[in-house]
Coordinates of C-alpha atoms in Angstrom, one line a residue:
Chain A
X1 CA 0.0 0.0 0.0
X2 CA 1.1 3.5 -0.8
X3 CA -0.4 6.9 -0.2
X4 CA -3.6 7.6 -2.1
X5 CA -3.1 9.9 -5.1
X6 CA -6.5 11.5 -5.7
X7 CA -5.8 11.9 -9.4
X8 CA -9.5 12.0 -10.3
X9 CA -10.3 14.8 -7.9
X10 CA -7.4 16.8 -9.1
X11 CA -8.4 16.5 -12.8
X12 CA -12.0 17.4 -12.0
X13 CA -11.1 20.5 -10.0
X14 CA -8.5 21.7 -12.6
X15 CA -11.2 21.4 -15.3
X16 CA -13.5 23.4 -13.0
X17 CA -10.8 26.1 -12.6
X18 CA -10.5 26.4 -16.4
X19 CA -14.3 26.6 -16.9
X20 CA -14.8 29.2 -14.1
X21 CA -11.8 31.2 -15.4
X22 CA -13.6 31.6 -18.8
X23 CA -16.9 32.2 -17.1
X24 CA -15.3 34.9 -14.9
X25 CA -13.9 36.6 -17.9
X26 CA -17.1 36.5 -19.9
X27 CA -19.2 38.2 -17.2
X28 CA -19.2 41.9 -16.7
X29 CA -21.1 45.1 -17.3
X30 CA -20.4 45.0 -21.1
X31 CA -21.5 41.7 -22.6
X32 CA -19.0 40.3 -25.0
X33 CA -19.8 37.0 -26.9
X34 CA -17.8 33.9 -26.0
X35 CA -16.4 33.6 -29.4
X36 CA -14.9 37.1 -29.3
X37 CA -13.4 36.4 -25.9
X38 CA -11.7 33.3 -27.1
X39 CA -10.4 35.1 -30.2
X40 CA -9.0 37.9 -28.1
X41 CA -7.3 35.5 -25.6
X42 CA -5.7 33.7 -28.5
X43 CA -4.4 36.9 -29.9
X44 CA -6.8 37.8 -32.7
X45 CA -6.5 41.5 -33.2
X46 CA -9.4 41.9 -35.7
X47 CA -11.9 42.1 -32.8
X48 CA -13.4 45.4 -31.6
X49 CA -10.7 47.4 -29.9
X50 CA -12.8 48.4 -26.9
X51 CA -13.6 44.7 -26.2
X52 CA -9.9 43.9 -26.5
X53 CA -9.1 46.5 -23.8
X54 CA -11.8 45.3 -21.5
X55 CA -10.6 41.7 -21.7
X56 CA -6.9 42.2 -21.7
X57 CA -6.6 45.1 -19.3
X58 CA -9.5 44.5 -17.0
X59 CA -11.1 41.1 -16.9
X60 CA -8.0 39.0 -17.5
X61 CA -6.0 40.6 -14.7
X62 CA -9.0 40.3 -12.4
X63 CA -9.4 36.6 -13.0
X64 CA -5.7 36.0 -12.5
X65 CA -5.9 38.0 -9.2
X66 CA -8.8 35.9 -8.1
X67 CA -6.8 32.8 -8.6
X68 CA -3.8 34.2 -6.8
X69 CA -5.8 35.6 -3.9
X70 CA -7.9 32.4 -3.5
X71 CA -5.1 30.0 -3.5
X72 CA -2.7 32.1 -1.5
X73 CA -5.1 32.8 1.3
X74 CA -6.2 29.2 1.4
X75 CA -2.7 28.0 1.7
X76 CA -2.0 30.5 4.5
X77 CA -5.0 29.1 6.3
X78 CA -3.9 25.5 5.9
X79 CA -0.4 26.4 7.2
X80 CA -1.9 28.2 10.2
X81 CA -4.2 25.3 11.0
X82 CA -1.3 22.8 10.8
X83 CA 1.2 25.0 12.7
X84 CA -1.3 25.7 15.6
X85 CA -2.9 22.3 15.2
X86 CA -6.2 24.1 15.4
X87 CA -9.0 23.8 12.8
X88 CA -10.2 27.3 13.6
X89 CA -6.9 29.0 12.8
X90 CA -6.6 31.1 9.7
X91 CA -5.0 34.4 8.6
X92 CA -8.1 36.3 9.7
X93 CA -8.8 34.7 13.0
X94 CA -5.2 35.0 14.1
X95 CA -5.2 38.7 13.4
X96 CA -2.7 38.4 10.6
X97 CA -5.0 40.1 8.1
X98 CA -5.6 42.8 10.6
X99 CA -1.9 43.3 10.9
X100 CA -1.7 43.8 7.2
X101 CA -4.6 46.3 7.4
X102 CA -2.7 48.1 10.2
X103 CA 0.4 48.4 8.0
X104 CA -1.7 49.8 5.1
X105 CA -3.7 52.1 7.5
X106 CA -0.4 53.5 9.0
X107 CA 0.8 54.2 5.5
X108 CA -2.4 55.7 4.0
X109 CA -3.8 57.4 7.2
X110 CA -0.5 57.9 9.0
X111 CA 1.0 60.0 6.2
X112 CA -1.9 62.3 6.3
X113 CA -1.4 62.9 10.0
X114 CA 2.4 62.9 10.2
X115 CA 2.9 64.1 6.7
X116 CA 6.1 63.8 4.8
X117 CA 5.9 60.5 2.9
X118 CA 2.8 61.2 0.8
X119 CA 4.6 60.2 -2.3
X120 CA 4.8 56.7 -0.8
X121 CA 1.0 56.2 -0.9
X122 CA 0.9 55.9 -4.6
X123 CA 3.7 53.4 -4.8
X124 CA 2.3 49.9 -4.9
X125 CA 5.5 48.5 -3.6
X126 CA 5.2 50.5 -0.4
X127 CA 1.7 49.3 0.2
X128 CA 2.8 45.7 -0.4
X129 CA 5.8 46.1 2.0
X130 CA 3.7 47.9 4.6
X131 CA 1.1 45.2 4.7
X132 CA 3.6 42.4 4.6
X133 CA 5.4 44.0 7.5
X134 CA 2.2 44.5 9.4
X135 CA 1.2 40.8 9.0
X136 CA 4.7 39.7 9.8
X137 CA 4.7 41.7 13.1
X138 CA 1.3 40.4 14.2
X139 CA 2.2 36.8 13.3
X140 CA 5.5 37.0 15.2
X141 CA 3.5 38.3 18.1
X142 CA 1.1 35.4 17.9
X143 CA 3.9 32.9 17.6
X144 CA 5.7 34.4 20.5
X145 CA 2.6 34.2 22.6
X146 CA 2.0 30.6 21.3
X147 CA 5.4 29.6 22.7
X148 CA 4.5 31.0 26.1
X149 CA 1.0 29.5 26.3
X150 CA 0.7 25.9 25.1
X151 CA -3.1 26.0 25.2
X152 CA -4.4 26.5 21.6
X153 CA -7.6 28.1 22.8
X154 CA -5.6 30.8 24.4
X155 CA -3.6 31.3 21.3
X156 CA -6.8 31.9 19.2
X157 CA -8.1 34.4 21.8
X158 CA -4.7 36.1 21.7
X159 CA -5.1 36.3 17.9
X160 CA -8.6 37.8 18.2
X161 CA -7.2 40.3 20.7
X162 CA -4.5 41.3 18.3
X163 CA -7.2 41.7 15.7
X164 CA -9.3 44.1 17.8
X165 CA -6.2 45.9 19.0
X166 CA -5.2 46.7 15.5
X167 CA -8.7 47.6 14.6
X168 CA -8.9 50.2 17.4
X169 CA -5.6 51.7 16.3
X170 CA -7.0 52.0 12.8
X171 CA -10.1 53.7 14.3
X172 CA -7.9 56.2 16.2
X173 CA -5.9 56.9 13.0
X174 CA -9.0 57.5 11.0
X175 CA -10.4 59.8 13.6
X176 CA -7.5 62.1 13.0
X177 CA -7.2 61.7 9.3
X178 CA -8.6 63.7 6.4
X179 CA -11.7 62.6 4.6
X180 CA -9.9 61.8 1.4
X181 CA -7.4 59.4 3.1
X182 CA -10.2 57.8 5.0
X183 CA -12.1 57.2 1.8
X184 CA -9.0 55.7 0.2
X185 CA -8.5 53.4 3.1
X186 CA -12.2 52.4 3.3
X187 CA -12.3 51.5 -0.3
X188 CA -9.1 49.5 0.1
X189 CA -10.7 47.6 3.0
X190 CA -13.8 46.6 1.0
X191 CA -11.5 44.4 -0.9
X192 CA -11.2 44.3 -4.7
X193 CA -9.8 42.0 -7.2
X194 CA -9.9 44.5 -10.0
X195 CA -8.0 47.6 -10.8
X196 CA -4.6 45.9 -10.9
X197 CA -2.3 46.8 -13.8
X198 CA -0.1 44.2 -15.5
X199 CA 2.9 45.7 -13.7
X200 CA 1.2 45.2 -10.3
X201 CA 0.1 41.7 -11.3
X202 CA 3.7 40.8 -12.1
X203 CA 4.9 42.1 -8.7
X204 CA 2.0 40.1 -7.2
X205 CA 3.0 36.9 -9.1
X206 CA 6.6 37.3 -8.2
X207 CA 6.1 37.5 -4.4
X208 CA 3.4 34.8 -4.6
X209 CA 5.7 32.4 -6.4
X210 CA 8.4 32.9 -3.7
X211 CA 5.8 32.0 -1.0
X212 CA 4.4 29.1 -3.1
X213 CA 7.9 27.6 -3.7
X214 CA 8.6 27.9 0.0
X215 CA 5.5 25.9 0.9
X216 CA 6.7 22.9 -1.1
X217 CA 10.0 23.0 0.8
X218 CA 8.2 22.4 4.1
X219 CA 5.9 19.5 3.3
X220 CA 7.8 17.2 5.6
X221 CA 7.8 19.4 8.7
X222 CA 4.1 20.1 8.1
X223 CA 3.3 16.4 7.9
X224 CA 5.3 15.8 11.1
X225 CA 3.4 18.5 12.9
X226 CA 0.3 16.4 12.6
X227 CA 1.7 14.3 15.4
X228 CA 2.6 17.3 17.6
X229 CA 5.9 19.0 18.2
X230 CA 7.5 16.4 20.4
X231 CA 7.1 13.7 17.8
X232 CA 8.1 16.1 15.0
X233 CA 11.4 16.8 16.9
X234 CA 12.0 13.1 17.4
X235 CA 11.6 12.6 13.7
X236 CA 14.5 14.9 13.1
X237 CA 12.6 18.0 12.2
X238 CA 14.1 21.4 13.2
X239 CA 11.0 22.9 14.9
X240 CA 12.3 26.4 15.2
X241 CA 13.4 26.7 11.7
X242 CA 10.2 25.2 10.3
X243 CA 8.1 27.5 12.4
X244 CA 10.0 30.6 11.1
X245 CA 9.7 29.4 7.5
X246 CA 5.9 29.0 7.9
X247 CA 5.8 32.4 9.6
X248 CA 7.6 34.1 6.7
X249 CA 5.6 32.3 4.0
X250 CA 2.3 33.1 5.6
X251 CA 3.0 36.8 6.2
X252 CA 4.4 37.1 2.7
X253 CA 1.3 35.6 1.1
X254 CA -1.2 37.2 3.4
X255 CA 0.7 40.5 3.2
X256 CA 0.9 40.8 -0.6
X257 CA -2.7 39.6 -1.1
X258 CA -4.0 42.0 1.5
X259 CA -2.0 44.8 0.0
X260 CA -3.3 44.3 -3.5
X261 CA -6.9 43.3 -2.9
X262 CA -7.7 44.3 0.7
X263 CA -8.5 42.2 3.7
X264 CA -10.5 39.3 2.5
X265 CA -12.2 37.3 5.2
X266 CA -13.2 33.6 5.6
X267 CA -11.4 32.2 2.5
X268 CA -8.3 31.2 4.6
X269 CA -10.4 29.5 7.3
X270 CA -13.1 27.9 5.2
X271 CA -11.3 26.6 2.1
X272 CA -8.9 24.2 3.8
X273 CA -11.9 22.5 5.4
X274 CA -13.8 22.3 2.1
X275 CA -10.6 20.8 0.7
X276 CA -10.3 18.3 3.5
X277 CA -13.9 17.2 2.8
X278 CA -13.0 16.4 -0.9
X279 CA -9.5 15.1 -0.3
X280 CA -9.9 13.1 2.9
X281 CA -6.2 13.1 3.8
X282 CA -4.0 15.0 6.1
X283 CA -0.9 14.6 3.9
X284 CA 0.3 18.0 2.8
X285 CA 1.8 16.7 -0.4
X286 CA -1.8 16.3 -1.5
X287 CA -3.4 19.0 0.6
X288 CA -1.2 21.9 -0.5
X289 CA -2.0 21.7 -4.3
X290 CA -5.5 20.7 -3.5
X291 CA -6.1 23.6 -1.2
X292 CA -4.6 26.0 -3.7
X293 CA -6.9 24.8 -6.5
X294 CA -10.0 24.8 -4.3
X295 CA -9.1 28.3 -3.1
X296 CA -8.8 29.5 -6.7
X297 CA -12.2 28.0 -7.5
X298 CA -13.9 29.6 -4.5
X299 CA -12.6 33.0 -5.3
X300 CA -13.5 32.8 -9.0
X301 CA -17.1 31.9 -8.0
X302 CA -17.2 34.7 -5.4
X303 CA -16.0 37.1 -8.0
X304 CA -18.6 36.0 -10.5
X305 CA -21.3 36.5 -7.9
X306 CA -19.8 39.9 -6.9
X307 CA -20.1 41.1 -10.5
X308 CA -23.9 40.5 -10.3
X309 CA -24.0 39.0 -13.8
X310 CA -25.9 41.2 -16.3
X311 CA -25.9 44.2 -14.0
X312 CA -23.7 47.2 -13.9
X313 CA -22.9 47.0 -10.2
X314 CA -20.0 45.2 -8.5
X315 CA -20.3 44.3 -4.9
X316 CA -17.2 44.4 -2.6
X317 CA -15.5 41.0 -2.8
X318 CA -15.0 41.0 1.0
X319 CA -18.8 41.1 1.5
X320 CA -19.3 38.1 -0.8
X321 CA -16.7 35.9 0.8
X322 CA -18.1 36.5 4.3
X323 CA -21.7 36.2 3.1
X324 CA -20.9 32.7 1.8
X325 CA -18.0 31.8 4.0
X326 CA -19.8 32.2 7.3
X327 CA -22.7 29.9 6.5
X328 CA -20.3 27.3 5.0
X329 CA -18.3 27.2 8.2
X330 CA -21.5 26.9 10.3
X331 CA -22.8 24.2 7.9
X332 CA -19.6 22.3 8.1
X333 CA -19.6 22.3 11.9
X334 CA -23.2 21.2 12.1
X335 CA -22.9 18.5 9.5
X336 CA -19.5 17.1 10.2
X337 CA -19.7 17.8 14.0
X338 CA -15.9 18.0 13.9
X339 CA -13.2 19.8 11.9
X340 CA -9.8 18.3 11.5
X341 CA -6.4 20.0 11.1
Chain B
X1 CA 30.0 -10.1 34.7
X2 CA 29.9 -10.4 31.0
X3 CA 28.8 -6.9 30.1
X4 CA 31.0 -6.0 27.2
X5 CA 31.0 -2.4 26.3
X6 CA 29.7 -2.8 22.9
X7 CA 26.4 -4.2 24.1
X8 CA 25.7 -1.1 26.1
X9 CA 23.2 1.3 24.4
X10 CA 22.6 3.8 27.1
X11 CA 24.9 4.9 29.8
X12 CA 24.7 7.8 32.1
X13 CA 27.4 9.3 34.4
X14 CA 26.7 11.5 37.4
X15 CA 23.5 12.6 35.6
X16 CA 21.4 15.3 37.3
X17 CA 18.0 15.8 35.8
X18 CA 15.5 18.6 36.4
X19 CA 14.4 22.0 35.1
X20 CA 16.4 25.1 34.5
X21 CA 14.8 28.0 36.2
X22 CA 15.8 31.6 36.5
X23 CA 17.0 31.6 40.1
X24 CA 17.8 28.1 41.1
X25 CA 17.6 24.9 39.0
X26 CA 14.9 22.5 40.2
X27 CA 16.6 19.2 40.6
X28 CA 14.3 16.2 40.1
X29 CA 17.0 13.5 40.6
X30 CA 20.8 13.4 40.9
X31 CA 23.5 10.9 40.6
X32 CA 21.5 8.9 38.1
X33 CA 23.7 6.1 36.9
X34 CA 22.1 3.9 34.2
X35 CA 23.6 1.1 32.2
X36 CA 21.2 -0.3 29.6
X37 CA 22.1 -3.2 27.4
X38 CA 21.1 -4.0 23.8
X39 CA 18.2 -6.3 23.2
X40 CA 16.5 -5.9 26.6
X41 CA 13.0 -4.9 27.7
X42 CA 13.5 -2.4 30.5
X43 CA 10.8 -1.1 32.8
X44 CA 11.2 2.3 34.5
X45 CA 9.3 2.2 37.8
X46 CA 8.7 4.6 40.7
X47 CA 5.9 6.3 42.4
X48 CA 3.9 9.2 40.9
X49 CA 5.8 12.5 40.8
X50 CA 9.2 10.9 41.3
X51 CA 10.4 12.1 37.9
X52 CA 9.9 9.2 35.5
X53 CA 8.7 11.4 32.7
X54 CA 11.6 13.9 33.3
X55 CA 14.1 11.0 33.1
X56 CA 12.5 9.8 29.9
X57 CA 12.5 13.3 28.4
X58 CA 16.1 13.8 29.3
X59 CA 17.5 10.5 27.9
X60 CA 15.5 11.1 24.7
X61 CA 16.9 14.7 24.4
X62 CA 13.4 16.3 24.6
X63 CA 14.9 18.3 27.5
X64 CA 18.4 19.0 28.6
X65 CA 20.1 17.5 31.6
X66 CA 21.3 19.9 34.4
X67 CA 24.7 18.2 34.6
X68 CA 26.5 14.9 33.9
X69 CA 26.7 12.9 30.8
X70 CA 24.4 10.6 28.7
X71 CA 25.9 8.3 26.2
X72 CA 23.7 6.7 23.4
X73 CA 25.6 3.9 21.7
X74 CA 28.8 5.2 23.1
X75 CA 28.4 8.7 21.8
X76 CA 27.6 11.8 24.0
X77 CA 23.9 12.5 23.5
X78 CA 24.5 16.3 23.3
X79 CA 26.6 15.8 20.2
X80 CA 23.7 14.1 18.3
X81 CA 21.8 16.3 15.8
X82 CA 18.0 16.0 15.7
X83 CA 18.4 14.1 12.4
X84 CA 21.0 11.7 13.7
X85 CA 19.0 11.0 16.9
X86 CA 15.9 10.3 14.9
X87 CA 17.6 7.2 13.3
X88 CA 18.8 5.9 16.6
X89 CA 16.0 6.6 19.1
X90 CA 12.2 6.6 18.7
X91 CA 9.4 7.6 21.1
X92 CA 5.9 6.6 22.0
X93 CA 4.4 9.4 24.1
X94 CA 1.3 9.6 26.3
X95 CA 0.0 12.9 25.0
X96 CA -3.1 13.0 22.8
X97 CA -2.4 13.4 19.1
X98 CA -3.8 16.5 17.4
X99 CA -7.1 15.8 15.6
X100 CA -6.1 15.2 12.0
X101 CA -7.5 12.9 9.3
X102 CA -4.4 10.7 9.3
X103 CA -5.1 7.0 8.5
X104 CA -3.3 4.3 10.4
X105 CA -1.0 3.7 7.4
X106 CA -0.2 7.4 7.0
X107 CA 0.5 7.7 10.8
X108 CA 2.9 4.8 10.7
X109 CA 4.5 6.1 7.5
X110 CA 5.4 9.3 9.3
X111 CA 7.9 7.1 11.2
X112 CA 9.9 6.9 7.9
X113 CA 10.4 10.7 7.8
X114 CA 14.1 10.5 8.8
X115 CA 14.7 8.5 5.6
X116 CA 12.3 10.0 3.1
X117 CA 13.1 12.7 0.5
X118 CA 12.0 16.3 0.7
X119 CA 8.4 15.7 -0.5
X120 CA 8.1 12.7 1.8
X121 CA 7.7 10.1 -0.9
X122 CA 7.9 6.5 0.2
X123 CA 10.5 4.2 -1.4
X124 CA 10.1 0.4 -1.7
X125 CA 12.2 0.0 1.4
X126 CA 10.0 2.5 3.3
X127 CA 6.8 0.6 2.3
X128 CA 8.4 -2.7 3.3
X129 CA 9.5 -1.4 6.7
X130 CA 6.0 0.0 7.3
X131 CA 4.4 -3.3 6.4
X132 CA 6.8 -5.1 8.6
X133 CA 6.0 -2.9 11.5
X134 CA 2.3 -3.4 10.9
X135 CA 2.7 -7.1 10.8
X136 CA 4.7 -7.3 14.0
X137 CA 2.2 -5.2 15.9
X138 CA -0.8 -7.0 14.2
X139 CA -2.4 -3.8 12.9
X140 CA -2.3 -4.7 9.2
X141 CA -6.1 -5.0 9.0
X142 CA -6.5 -1.4 10.4
X143 CA -4.3 0.3 7.9
X144 CA -7.0 2.3 6.1
X145 CA -8.9 3.3 9.2
X146 CA -8.6 6.8 10.6
X147 CA -6.5 6.8 13.8
X148 CA -9.3 8.5 15.8
X149 CA -11.6 5.6 15.1
X150 CA -9.4 3.2 17.0
X151 CA -9.8 1.9 20.5
X152 CA -7.1 2.8 23.0
X153 CA -5.5 -0.6 22.8
X154 CA -5.4 -0.5 19.0
X155 CA -4.0 3.1 18.9
X156 CA -1.2 2.1 21.3
X157 CA -0.2 -0.7 18.9
X158 CA -0.3 1.7 16.0
X159 CA 2.0 4.1 17.9
X160 CA 4.3 1.3 18.6
X161 CA 4.3 0.4 14.9
X162 CA 5.2 4.0 14.0
X163 CA 8.2 3.8 16.4
X164 CA 9.2 0.5 14.8
X165 CA 8.9 1.9 11.3
X166 CA 11.4 4.6 12.4
X167 CA 13.9 1.7 12.6
X168 CA 15.9 2.7 15.6
X169 CA 18.0 0.6 18.0
X170 CA 16.3 2.2 21.0
X171 CA 12.5 2.7 21.5
X172 CA 11.3 4.6 24.6
X173 CA 7.7 4.4 25.6
X174 CA 6.1 6.7 28.2
X175 CA 3.4 4.8 30.0
X176 CA 2.1 2.8 27.0
X177 CA -0.6 1.1 29.1
X178 CA -1.9 4.1 30.9
X179 CA -5.5 3.9 29.5
X180 CA -5.7 0.2 29.0
X181 CA -7.5 -2.6 30.9
X182 CA -5.7 -5.6 32.3
X183 CA -6.2 -7.7 29.2
X184 CA -4.9 -5.1 26.8
X185 CA -2.1 -4.1 29.2
X186 CA -0.9 -7.7 29.2
X187 CA -1.1 -7.8 25.4
X188 CA 1.1 -4.7 25.1
X189 CA 3.7 -6.1 27.4
X190 CA 3.6 -9.4 25.5
X191 CA 4.0 -7.5 22.3
X192 CA 7.0 -5.6 23.6
X193 CA 8.6 -8.8 24.9
X194 CA 8.1 -10.4 21.4
X195 CA 9.6 -7.3 19.7
X196 CA 12.7 -7.4 21.8
X197 CA 13.2 -11.0 21.0
X198 CA 12.6 -10.7 17.3
X199 CA 14.3 -7.4 16.5
X200 CA 17.0 -7.2 19.2
X201 CA 16.0 -3.6 19.9
X202 CA 16.2 -2.1 23.4
X203 CA 12.8 -1.1 24.6
X204 CA 12.4 1.1 27.6
X205 CA 9.0 1.7 29.1
X206 CA 7.9 3.7 32.1
X207 CA 5.0 1.9 33.8
X208 CA 2.8 1.7 36.8
X209 CA 2.0 -1.9 36.1
X210 CA 4.8 -3.0 38.4
X211 CA 3.6 -6.5 39.2
X212 CA 3.2 -7.3 35.5
X213 CA 6.5 -5.7 34.7
X214 CA 8.2 -7.8 37.3
X215 CA 7.0 -10.9 35.6
X216 CA 7.8 -9.9 32.0
X217 CA 10.7 -7.5 31.7
X218 CA 14.4 -8.2 31.7
X219 CA 15.9 -5.2 33.4
X220 CA 14.6 -2.5 35.7
X221 CA 15.3 1.2 36.3
X222 CA 14.2 1.9 39.8
X223 CA 13.5 5.5 40.8
X224 CA 13.3 6.4 44.4
X225 CA 13.8 9.7 46.1
X226 CA 17.3 8.8 47.3
X227 CA 18.6 6.7 44.4
X228 CA 18.0 5.9 40.7
X229 CA 19.6 2.6 39.6
X230 CA 19.3 0.2 36.7
X231 CA 20.2 -3.4 36.3
X232 CA 19.1 -6.9 35.8
X233 CA 15.8 -7.6 37.4
X234 CA 16.9 -10.7 39.4
X235 CA 20.0 -9.0 40.7
X236 CA 18.1 -6.0 41.9
X237 CA 15.6 -8.2 43.6
X238 CA 18.3 -10.1 45.5
X239 CA 19.7 -6.7 46.6
X240 CA 16.3 -5.8 48.0
X241 CA 16.1 -2.7 45.9
X242 CA 12.3 -2.8 45.6
X243 CA 11.8 -2.2 49.3
X244 CA 10.6 1.3 50.0
X245 CA 9.6 1.9 46.4
X246 CA 6.2 3.0 47.9
X247 CA 5.5 4.1 51.5
X248 CA 5.2 0.8 53.4
X249 CA 1.9 1.4 55.2
X250 CA -0.2 0.1 52.3
X251 CA 1.9 -1.9 49.9
X252 CA 4.9 -4.1 50.6
X253 CA 7.1 -6.1 48.4
X254 CA 6.7 -9.8 49.0
X255 CA 10.0 -11.5 48.2
X256 CA 8.6 -15.0 48.0
X257 CA 6.2 -14.3 45.1
X258 CA 8.1 -11.3 43.8
X259 CA 5.1 -9.1 43.7
X260 CA 3.8 -6.1 45.6
X261 CA 0.9 -7.0 47.9
X262 CA -1.6 -5.1 49.9
X263 CA -0.9 -5.1 53.7
X264 CA -3.5 -7.0 55.6
X265 CA -3.5 -5.7 59.2
X266 CA -4.6 -8.8 61.1

């Protein structure tokens, strides 16, 4: 006997990603026939120019962002759940997304109060760095606390406290900020998958790939963590090193995602559990790619819903993920009675 | 005595165990001198709170000693890397496993981690060792079950199989029969005895099943507040080392039947 491979599930989900990707691109306020979309994607330049612009510069980047955000947040959630051996862990619950928000808030709102660095606001690198730093600092705080208190329940509560702590700092900052900055921050916090230029997408992909490559390097430690840290150590795993790598990957992924698309709730918590329902394994060699694909699917669907097909309005993506994420988590708990790491 | 040095797997010199604290170190036991031979089933006995778990954690390098030396297969334990130690010493712990979806096979396969590649793929040898471990512990039929579906007795066998799959000369078990009834306790002891005989591994268990241990094991490590000693069971018994293991008012060691018995005040 060897490990199960789940080839069938992987193929089905990948097909689903492709279908949803095209559906995602075909929906929007301007209706463009399927045929034209295919033609544009395959480089046919005889199609109407306005359609080409919409597809190439708006819808394609948005669909790619949806895939990056969905898979990245879901992987972060999976890493947190395994590291803390707690099924309720996730970038949002542990305050890591809030940390990223704080970083961005300090940048956008802080500059209006303290002045000086206003040129930084418009640089996307600085938002990415600020939010990664913010998530890194909060995650380090949570890990530091986790080393002091062994009880996982306490760790989650500490994470929640970090979350509300950063939220209140943001409130204080916005109280003293100017309306324009507040508006800029609020729009950012609604979350959005669109509005990214190809330059920004390439920054996004670059950082994402670093994080993603790192994840595959820690499959072994992640698997050993399933037995607890004492067993992991007795299997020759360097606990401290693995923990730091997980910390860096999670803050990098959560940080860059939050920077470019705002704080997006529930994906990181819910998707790993949906994945574990489909792939009934705890082996990270399977779970990591599976979670990434499922995350991409979930966000592509959420984004299609957010566009309200055939209407001119687009809802904030953050509202959609919570609107669907919260009931899914409740349903999972009621139906399965139990969640696994 | 015929104790040639190369048969000794664990040896300690002037070992002091305990916890490092900011002001003064908390000493749990001092002058611990152990000499444990290859291919023996060794029981670590002593009353609650005497420091059995601390001793186990120290000789398995989960925590550091306060002073003194520990030698594993002739080499100073502090010079072992985690990786190197993982191919020489394996553990079965009492603490509850995190709630994952691991199957019995996957759980036992984790024992192969010191030998697998960076993505944790199993080679032919790995699969063979895992199957062998499952056969020896008689859990083959459980391999596709989830570990949380198992009874305590089955889970204990699976954890032992995981340690066997790790393929180490020394296996240390912390109270493997803590949650088991008499029947299953006996079966675990029997299994360990069989494993020592068939694999020539050294197996050390801490246990409160002293009467059973006295019948089955080869060697003893006796922990009392004034001394910690190890040695051949029969030799230690002739030296009366089991007297005063517990406060004498309730239990006394009966030399004739070589068991602890309850005092009858008549």
